[in-house]
């Protein structure tokens, strides 16, 4: 037995490897590793037993290292939760800076070998990279007084997912909904470059959150980095050591090198978990696999097909068989290629829609049969070929003549159908050109939809194109929820038709756009990853369709406050549209509008105005006045004029845009609400506080903060209202309104984003005005530091710093306060991009508190 490097494995290495495993797995591992050396197996088994008994001779025993009176830093240990391969988990109470119960995982005594420490550190780094509601969070990390590493995790009070489903008597649909949560957690890990490699029921706990079951994925102890490294330590892989649990690992995980293990290995394990959730059993008997030798295990997983789930539970639908067995394919290339694809198929099943997974083709099944029975299969094929060749030759000539006639007739009928439906539908991709018609745009869309269903059932290419057009039309109208089923169906059809790769990329990007516009940023990012993969797979990076991918990725980055990333994507997309001869003028116009909006974020208001006017010139030459993107570009111009200081001109343009939005999108649309919020901002700038308040309250009435696609508009409107109420001295309501907005941002957006920092700034100003100085200090400090970590303009952090200076000064900490007041005013005064109101407030603060000292300088 040898390592890949050629070095012999000694008894000490085997002992450490076995000790790192859970107790139940140590015996089977040693049995495999020592299969040719029974004496070595007996010695190591004896050592393991002796190690367990010798625990009392250590100051810190292997099972219980501390009693309940002991502490690690600010954490008081309460009791042991469980023992894993190389660590012990404890329930602990954090006593400062906040009080809460947490879980602490500490490396076991005697387990501080380099390999084990590397595994422990890898798990800590893997968890620290992730921020997802279905993944246990890491709060802290360090080393004990004895030098043993530990990390502090969110305490998950739950039970194994399989036990929860059984005890709760969950239906198939309920189990699938819970399974989707697990998939979303694993997809998040994949996006962070991490493969879990040990997905199983004991690593998925279910707890309750607001009365709803919530799945939490834990234990990334054997996680693998897809790119880069999780730790600077070296992770050693022992020869013939299974990485993972035998009943849940993929066939490629039985390879000692682990070279072929990638995200699709996790998809296999998810399939095993789904199989068990549906049937109560794993595909292969778990006990048999744990007792099998390494060669037996490899052969079983690589060659034997498990029974379909419906064979074990007769009530299961065949679609669910297809989904599960697609996950359990032996060849990674035949599984779902991303967790998002698995999620989508499960969601299709839940909506009673056709799933994309299908049983293996006859050709593939024959190939598998041939590999297993080469001699018999070859003989049979030879006989079949000799018998059938002559018959085929006689039939072909007659079939060619008949097929030509049928094909000509089919092509004629297809052309008629496409022409008939196209006259009704293709114009609807821009429904606003028909507003003067006697039939409304929505009515035409409904009519077109019926035409697609009635006329094109047998024409997949035409059907996909027209579904795509209808989805685009609904998206442009702001009816994103209505658009989504059409877009998804178009994607599904495009995936099955060769030669439609560009349209598949466009439809996938449109889906991401719709998800972004509904506020589902996580889904939008995941879908965009699929679009990027398509573009690379089919080499479409030099097409206008890839420009759409870049622009949408930039828009997501803008929402999340990642301005530099947005700028890079916008510039690449704009350059692509300018260079490619087949790019549409409307693509270029939309890209220019996005660049204009970004310029307002970076304080380059002159460029914003110029670029917005260029976009509007292109729109004016190509589309009618009420085209939705043209209305959006006018809104961006109004915003740029406002930031340029032309408040009255901006107000007049906003008013015209609002009237157009009411016509185009409807009075209850998110787009109309967004313009009402901007009218509130303009009115505030004009000093019309009552008017600003009325606009804000009207906006909030249109778009509720919770359970609504336009949650971001609702949150932005609350910040605007909170700012207005602050100016009017109505502090209690202003505080409540701003806290609600802050909570919405914190829930939906990444931690360091500009919207959250802005809400914190105004909340800090409210607390300062209400003389709640300690609270104001905490909030303003957080806002200032968050602004610094974003790509926002420096003056925004200085605005928070100035308010913090007053807070400190009023607490009697005059030296600290004076420093913030002085430095923030000096830098704001010298920054040409700084907001005039922010500079004026900073100067007024300095005059109030530092007038005498400033005058003496």
XYZ file of N, CA, C and O in Angstrom, residues 571-581 583 588 592 614:
60
model
N -19.027 49.311 -19.093
C -18.079 49.756 -20.118
C -17.814 48.643 -21.136
O -17.738 48.901 -22.339
N -17.701 47.402 -20.662
C -17.494 46.277 -21.600
C -18.722 46.067 -22.474
O -18.601 45.843 -23.689
N -19.914 46.143 -21.869
C -21.138 45.963 -22.648
C -21.315 47.062 -23.674
O -21.662 46.800 -24.843
N -21.075 48.312 -23.265
C -21.207 49.445 -24.183
C -20.225 49.316 -25.347
O -20.575 49.541 -26.512
N -18.995 48.931 -25.042
C -17.995 48.762 -26.102
C -18.412 47.666 -27.077
O -18.251 47.808 -28.301
N -18.980 46.595 -26.549
C -19.425 45.490 -27.400
C -20.524 45.950 -28.351
O -20.486 45.671 -29.558
N -21.502 46.671 -27.832
C -22.591 47.171 -28.679
C -22.072 48.135 -29.751
O -22.586 48.172 -30.871
N -21.064 48.939 -29.400
C -20.521 49.909 -30.362
C -19.704 49.229 -31.453
O -19.653 49.702 -32.591
N -19.065 48.092 -31.130
C -18.163 47.444 -32.085
C -18.881 46.451 -33.007
O -18.464 46.265 -34.151
N -19.950 45.819 -32.522
C -20.576 44.755 -33.295
C -21.566 45.330 -34.310
O -22.461 46.100 -33.938
N -21.438 44.958 -35.574
C -22.337 45.518 -36.597
C -23.785 45.059 -36.442
O -24.696 45.741 -36.913
N -25.394 44.730 -33.596
C -26.024 45.235 -32.372
C -27.145 46.205 -32.730
O -27.034 46.992 -33.680
N -27.740 49.783 -27.632
C -26.789 50.854 -27.345
C -27.439 51.955 -26.513
O -26.832 52.486 -25.574
N -26.246 53.206 -22.803
C -25.919 54.606 -22.503
C -26.727 55.115 -21.306
O -26.204 55.843 -20.460
N -27.635 61.457 -25.033
C -27.274 60.605 -26.173
C -28.239 59.408 -26.279
O -28.666 59.038 -27.385
